[in-house]
PDB file of C-alpha atoms in Angstrom:
ATOM      1  CA  UNK A   1       2.297   6.539   5.355  1.00  0.00           C
ATOM      2  CA  UNK A   2      -0.492   6.187   7.652  1.00  0.00           C
ATOM      3  CA  UNK A   3      -3.586   4.350   7.287  1.00  0.00           C
ATOM      4  CA  UNK A   4      -6.056   5.062  10.464  1.00  0.00           C
ATOM      5  CA  UNK A   5      -9.616   4.446  11.513  1.00  0.00           C
ATOM      6  CA  UNK A   6     -12.077   4.953  14.248  1.00  0.00           C
ATOM      7  CA  UNK A   7     -14.889   3.238  15.771  1.00  0.00           C
ATOM      8  CA  UNK A   8     -16.899   4.276  18.785  1.00  0.00           C
ATOM      9  CA  UNK A   9     -20.323   3.145  20.585  1.00  0.00           C
ATOM     10  CA  UNK A  10     -22.059   4.242  23.606  1.00  0.00           C
ATOM     11  CA  UNK A  11     -22.478   1.577  26.467  1.00  0.00           C
ATOM     12  CA  UNK A  12     -25.078   1.887  28.854  1.00  0.00           C
ATOM     13  CA  UNK A  13     -22.584   1.360  31.851  1.00  0.00           C
ATOM     14  CA  UNK A  14     -19.791   3.420  33.848  1.00  0.00           C
ATOM     15  CA  UNK A  15     -16.528   3.891  32.826  1.00  0.00           C
ATOM     16  CA  UNK A  16     -15.264   1.697  35.927  1.00  0.00           C
ATOM     17  CA  UNK A  17     -17.300  -1.402  34.663  1.00  0.00           C
ATOM     18  CA  UNK A  18     -16.563  -0.867  31.120  1.00  0.00           C
ATOM     19  CA  UNK A  19     -12.848  -0.636  31.932  1.00  0.00           C
ATOM     20  CA  UNK A  20     -12.686  -3.674  34.625  1.00  0.00           C
ATOM     21  CA  UNK A  21     -14.573  -5.716  31.611  1.00  0.00           C
ATOM     22  CA  UNK A  22     -12.497  -4.816  28.504  1.00  0.00           C
ATOM     23  CA  UNK A  23      -8.791  -5.091  29.993  1.00  0.00           C
ATOM     24  CA  UNK A  24      -9.523  -9.041  30.937  1.00  0.00           C
ATOM     25  CA  UNK A  25      -7.507 -10.380  28.006  1.00  0.00           C
ATOM     26  CA  UNK A  26      -9.998 -13.220  27.945  1.00  0.00           C
ATOM     27  CA  UNK A  27     -12.773 -10.801  27.225  1.00  0.00           C
ATOM     28  CA  UNK A  28     -10.775  -8.937  24.497  1.00  0.00           C
ATOM     29  CA  UNK A  29      -9.725 -11.909  22.720  1.00  0.00           C
ATOM     30  CA  UNK A  30     -13.495 -13.266  22.931  1.00  0.00           C
ATOM     31  CA  UNK A  31     -14.199  -9.973  21.582  1.00  0.00           C
ATOM     32  CA  UNK A  32     -13.413 -10.474  18.030  1.00  0.00           C
ATOM     33  CA  UNK A  33     -13.119 -14.524  17.775  1.00  0.00           C
ATOM     34  CA  UNK A  34     -12.649 -14.993  14.165  1.00  0.00           C
ATOM     35  CA  UNK A  35      -9.404 -12.482  14.527  1.00  0.00           C
ATOM     36  CA  UNK A  36      -8.222 -12.709  18.002  1.00  0.00           C
ATOM     37  CA  UNK A  37      -6.002 -15.739  18.949  1.00  0.00           C
ATOM     38  CA  UNK A  38      -4.763 -14.791  22.113  1.00  0.00           C
ATOM     39  CA  UNK A  39      -3.455 -11.650  24.539  1.00  0.00           C
ATOM     40  CA  UNK A  40      -1.105 -11.663  27.330  1.00  0.00           C
ATOM     41  CA  UNK A  41      -0.295  -8.338  29.539  1.00  0.00           C
ATOM     42  CA  UNK A  42       3.373  -8.729  30.948  1.00  0.00           C
ATOM     43  CA  UNK A  43       2.201  -7.899  34.365  1.00  0.00           C
ATOM     44  CA  UNK A  44       1.987 -10.088  37.626  1.00  0.00           C
ATOM     45  CA  UNK A  45      -2.050  -9.818  37.106  1.00  0.00           C
ATOM     46  CA  UNK A  46      -2.376 -10.168  33.532  1.00  0.00           C
ATOM     47  CA  UNK A  47      -4.146  -6.489  33.329  1.00  0.00           C
ATOM     48  CA  UNK A  48      -2.524  -3.328  31.757  1.00  0.00           C
ATOM     49  CA  UNK A  49      -0.695  -0.790  33.240  1.00  0.00           C
ATOM     50  CA  UNK A  50       1.246   2.273  32.008  1.00  0.00           C
ATOM     51  CA  UNK A  51       4.707   1.104  30.503  1.00  0.00           C
ATOM     52  CA  UNK A  52       3.598  -2.633  30.534  1.00  0.00           C
ATOM     53  CA  UNK A  53       4.124  -4.636  27.517  1.00  0.00           C
ATOM     54  CA  UNK A  54       1.506  -6.984  25.667  1.00  0.00           C
ATOM     55  CA  UNK A  55       1.766  -9.383  22.952  1.00  0.00           C
ATOM     56  CA  UNK A  56      -1.506 -10.232  21.095  1.00  0.00           C
ATOM     57  CA  UNK A  57      -1.628 -12.657  18.119  1.00  0.00           C
ATOM     58  CA  UNK A  58      -4.501 -11.614  15.463  1.00  0.00           C
ATOM     59  CA  UNK A  59      -5.703 -11.090  11.751  1.00  0.00           C
ATOM     60  CA  UNK A  60      -6.397  -7.572   9.934  1.00  0.00           C
ATOM     61  CA  UNK A  61      -8.096  -7.797   6.365  1.00  0.00           C
ATOM     62  CA  UNK A  62      -7.054 -11.638   6.565  1.00  0.00           C
ATOM     63  CA  UNK A  63      -3.700 -10.923   7.306  1.00  0.00           C
ATOM     64  CA  UNK A  64      -2.238 -12.812  10.490  1.00  0.00           C
ATOM     65  CA  UNK A  65      -0.312 -10.565  12.777  1.00  0.00           C
ATOM     66  CA  UNK A  66       2.273 -10.985  15.853  1.00  0.00           C
ATOM     67  CA  UNK A  67       1.473  -7.606  17.692  1.00  0.00           C
ATOM     68  CA  UNK A  68       3.826  -6.655  20.211  1.00  0.00           C
ATOM     69  CA  UNK A  69       3.078  -3.487  21.966  1.00  0.00           C
ATOM     70  CA  UNK A  70       3.515  -1.113  24.947  1.00  0.00           C
ATOM     71  CA  UNK A  71       1.140   1.000  26.878  1.00  0.00           C
ATOM     72  CA  UNK A  72       2.266   4.364  26.646  1.00  0.00           C
ATOM     73  CA  UNK A  73      -0.550   6.134  28.822  1.00  0.00           C
ATOM     74  CA  UNK A  74      -3.045   5.009  30.867  1.00  0.00           C
ATOM     75  CA  UNK A  75      -5.749   6.195  33.185  1.00  0.00           C
ATOM     76  CA  UNK A  76      -9.325   4.449  33.626  1.00  0.00           C
ATOM     77  CA  UNK A  77     -10.603   7.112  30.738  1.00  0.00           C
ATOM     78  CA  UNK A  78      -7.637   6.681  28.352  1.00  0.00           C
ATOM     79  CA  UNK A  79      -5.415   4.203  27.093  1.00  0.00           C
ATOM     80  CA  UNK A  80      -2.767   4.802  24.332  1.00  0.00           C
ATOM     81  CA  UNK A  81      -0.801   1.831  23.179  1.00  0.00           C
ATOM     82  CA  UNK A  82       2.027   1.442  20.644  1.00  0.00           C
ATOM     83  CA  UNK A  83       3.805  -1.712  19.111  1.00  0.00           C
ATOM     84  CA  UNK A  84       5.136  -3.206  16.197  1.00  0.00           C
ATOM     85  CA  UNK A  85       2.954  -6.005  14.255  1.00  0.00           C
ATOM     86  CA  UNK A  86       4.679  -8.676  12.643  1.00  0.00           C
ATOM     87  CA  UNK A  87       3.106 -10.333   9.018  1.00  0.00           C
ATOM     88  CA  UNK A  88       4.444 -13.371   8.241  1.00  0.00           C
ATOM     89  CA  UNK A  89       4.274 -13.214   4.114  1.00  0.00           C
ATOM     90  CA  UNK A  90       4.713 -16.216   1.333  1.00  0.00           C
ATOM     91  CA  UNK A  91       4.549 -18.747   4.359  1.00  0.00           C
ATOM     92  CA  UNK A  92       6.802 -17.035   6.696  1.00  0.00           C
ATOM     93  CA  UNK A  93       9.544 -16.585   3.815  1.00  0.00           C
ATOM     94  CA  UNK A  94       9.483 -12.771   4.707  1.00  0.00           C
ATOM     95  CA  UNK A  95       7.896 -10.940   7.764  1.00  0.00           C
ATOM     96  CA  UNK A  96       7.012  -7.439   7.217  1.00  0.00           C
ATOM     97  CA  UNK A  97       7.102  -4.768  10.424  1.00  0.00           C
ATOM     98  CA  UNK A  98       4.313  -2.237  10.708  1.00  0.00           C
ATOM     99  CA  UNK A  99       4.207   0.274  13.593  1.00  0.00           C
ATOM    100  CA  UNK A 100       0.810   0.352  14.478  1.00  0.00           C
ATOM    101  CA  UNK A 101      -0.960   1.696  17.907  1.00  0.00           C
ATOM    102  CA  UNK A 102      -3.989   3.215  19.184  1.00  0.00           C
ATOM    103  CA  UNK A 103      -6.047   5.387  21.711  1.00  0.00           C
ATOM    104  CA  UNK A 104      -8.962   3.779  23.742  1.00  0.00           C
ATOM    105  CA  UNK A 105     -11.153   6.523  25.175  1.00  0.00           C
ATOM    106  CA  UNK A 106     -14.053   6.463  27.603  1.00  0.00           C
ATOM    107  CA  UNK A 107     -16.198   9.411  28.318  1.00  0.00           C
ATOM    108  CA  UNK A 108     -19.168   9.846  29.792  1.00  0.00           C
ATOM    109  CA  UNK A 109     -22.451  11.208  28.165  1.00  0.00           C
ATOM    110  CA  UNK A 110     -25.838  11.491  29.345  1.00  0.00           C
ATOM    111  CA  UNK A 111     -26.755   8.203  27.422  1.00  0.00           C
ATOM    112  CA  UNK A 112     -23.883   6.304  29.030  1.00  0.00           C
ATOM    113  CA  UNK A 113     -20.284   5.986  28.487  1.00  0.00           C
ATOM    114  CA  UNK A 114     -18.964   6.642  24.731  1.00  0.00           C
ATOM    115  CA  UNK A 115     -15.981   4.101  24.034  1.00  0.00           C
ATOM    116  CA  UNK A 116     -13.953   4.797  21.210  1.00  0.00           C
ATOM    117  CA  UNK A 117     -10.882   2.967  19.715  1.00  0.00           C
ATOM    118  CA  UNK A 118      -8.972   5.264  17.335  1.00  0.00           C
ATOM    119  CA  UNK A 119      -6.088   2.969  15.574  1.00  0.00           C
ATOM    120  CA  UNK A 120      -3.150   3.569  13.210  1.00  0.00           C
ATOM    121  CA  UNK A 121      -0.934   1.551  10.849  1.00  0.00           C
ATOM    122  CA  UNK A 122       2.480   3.164   9.770  1.00  0.00           C
ATOM    123  CA  UNK A 123       3.479   1.777   6.132  1.00  0.00           C
ATOM    124  CA  UNK A 124       7.096   2.852   5.299  1.00  0.00           C
ATOM    125  CA  UNK A 125       7.492   5.366   3.167  1.00  0.00           C
ATOM    126  CA  UNK A 126       9.254   3.676   0.262  1.00  0.00           C
ATOM    127  CA  UNK A 127       8.619   1.625  -2.480  1.00  0.00           C
ATOM    128  CA  UNK A 128       8.183  -1.355  -0.517  1.00  0.00           C
ATOM    129  CA  UNK A 129       5.857   0.428   2.013  1.00  0.00           C
ATOM    130  CA  UNK A 130       4.088   1.972  -0.866  1.00  0.00           C
ATOM    131  CA  UNK A 131       3.350  -1.220  -2.489  1.00  0.00           C
ATOM    132  CA  UNK A 132       2.310  -2.448   1.043  1.00  0.00           C
ATOM    133  CA  UNK A 133       0.052  -0.193   1.894  1.00  0.00           C
ATOM    134  CA  UNK A 134      -1.516  -0.633  -1.766  1.00  0.00           C
ATOM    135  CA  UNK A 135      -2.166  -4.178  -1.367  1.00  0.00           C
ATOM    136  CA  UNK A 136      -3.383  -3.294   2.343  1.00  0.00           C
ATOM    137  CA  UNK A 137      -5.882  -0.914   1.728  1.00  0.00           C
ATOM    138  CA  UNK A 138      -7.097  -1.457  -2.066  1.00  0.00           C
ATOM    139  CA  UNK A 139      -6.716  -5.186  -2.922  1.00  0.00           C
ATOM    140  CA  UNK A 140      -7.248  -6.412   0.618  1.00  0.00           C
ATOM    141  CA  UNK A 141      -9.976  -3.759   1.588  1.00  0.00           C
ATOM    142  CA  UNK A 142      -7.736  -3.451   4.418  1.00  0.00           C
ATOM    143  CA  UNK A 143      -9.457  -0.036   5.672  1.00  0.00           C
ATOM    144  CA  UNK A 144     -12.814  -0.779   5.660  1.00  0.00           C
ATOM    145  CA  UNK A 145     -11.704  -4.241   7.364  1.00  0.00           C
ATOM    146  CA  UNK A 146      -9.805  -2.228  10.011  1.00  0.00           C
ATOM    147  CA  UNK A 147     -12.637  -0.337  10.968  1.00  0.00           C
ATOM    148  CA  UNK A 148     -14.806  -3.724  11.216  1.00  0.00           C
ATOM    149  CA  UNK A 149     -12.335  -5.421  13.363  1.00  0.00           C
ATOM    150  CA  UNK A 150     -12.107  -2.406  15.865  1.00  0.00           C
ATOM    151  CA  UNK A 151     -16.137  -1.925  15.397  1.00  0.00           C
ATOM    152  CA  UNK A 152     -16.506  -5.659  16.013  1.00  0.00           C
ATOM    153  CA  UNK A 153     -14.858  -5.185  19.356  1.00  0.00           C
ATOM    154  CA  UNK A 154     -16.859  -2.478  20.637  1.00  0.00           C
ATOM    155  CA  UNK A 155     -20.194  -4.050  19.592  1.00  0.00           C
ATOM    156  CA  UNK A 156     -19.090  -7.114  21.571  1.00  0.00           C
ATOM    157  CA  UNK A 157     -18.399  -5.260  24.654  1.00  0.00           C
ATOM    158  CA  UNK A 158     -21.401  -3.286  24.539  1.00  0.00           C
ATOM    159  CA  UNK A 159     -23.557  -6.632  24.002  1.00  0.00           C
ATOM    160  CA  UNK A 160     -21.997  -8.294  26.939  1.00  0.00           C
ATOM    161  CA  UNK A 161     -21.822  -5.311  29.328  1.00  0.00           C
ATOM    162  CA  UNK A 162     -25.373  -4.280  28.939  1.00  0.00           C
ATOM    163  CA  UNK A 163     -26.601  -7.820  29.267  1.00  0.00           C
ATOM    164  CA  UNK A 164     -25.013  -8.484  32.394  1.00  0.00           C
ATOM    165  CA  UNK A 165     -25.952  -5.335  33.980  1.00  0.00           C
ATOM    166  CA  UNK A 166     -28.725  -5.723  36.445  1.00  0.00           C
ATOM    167  CA  UNK A 167     -32.223  -4.198  35.207  1.00  0.00           C
ATOM    168  CA  UNK A 168     -32.710  -0.774  35.988  1.00  0.00           C
ATOM    169  CA  UNK A 169     -35.949  -0.845  38.357  1.00  0.00           C
ATOM    170  CA  UNK A 170     -38.981   0.986  37.281  1.00  0.00           C
ATOM    171  CA  UNK A 171     -41.036   4.036  39.508  1.00  0.00           C
ATOM    172  CA  UNK A 172     -43.499   3.134  41.460  1.00  0.00           C
ATOM    173  CA  UNK A 173     -46.602   2.946  39.455  1.00  0.00           C
ATOM    174  CA  UNK A 174     -45.151   2.360  36.245  1.00  0.00           C
ATOM    175  CA  UNK A 175     -46.876  -0.592  34.105  1.00  0.00           C
ATOM    176  CA  UNK A 176     -44.942  -3.355  32.718  1.00  0.00           C
TER     177      UNK A 176
END
């Protein structure tokens, strides 16, 4: 039983510049400081690559999660990841495991590069899973918070990347 969402934004930068920035685990963690607590890639240079695993501590909809994942596919336009998020409930007496994943895309447009992140959570199709999905989507407002979480990351990347870009030169004769 899936809960899915997708956020996207256009960034005035090349896909290569965006990729270089967003794959830095320090920048990814900073993209959502109230909900990201750290990200590590299990690679020598601490950068993602196809087949590499990663660990991220985060919150979604007010629920702490310990996410362990793997990059299933990566090129400089698309990154597909999947993993299991471990949600400790009742002060850690019970841990719920939820498969999660996402696809990050960078697509060149006339206005810049569209960056999107489509994410999913797969709640078990049994009584417990239906109850957990209900709590997440209804009691916690998780569907909207999942979008907010993902969109906050993209807005951060846009703001940081565009503010760091050198100012574009004006044509000769243009007034200030």
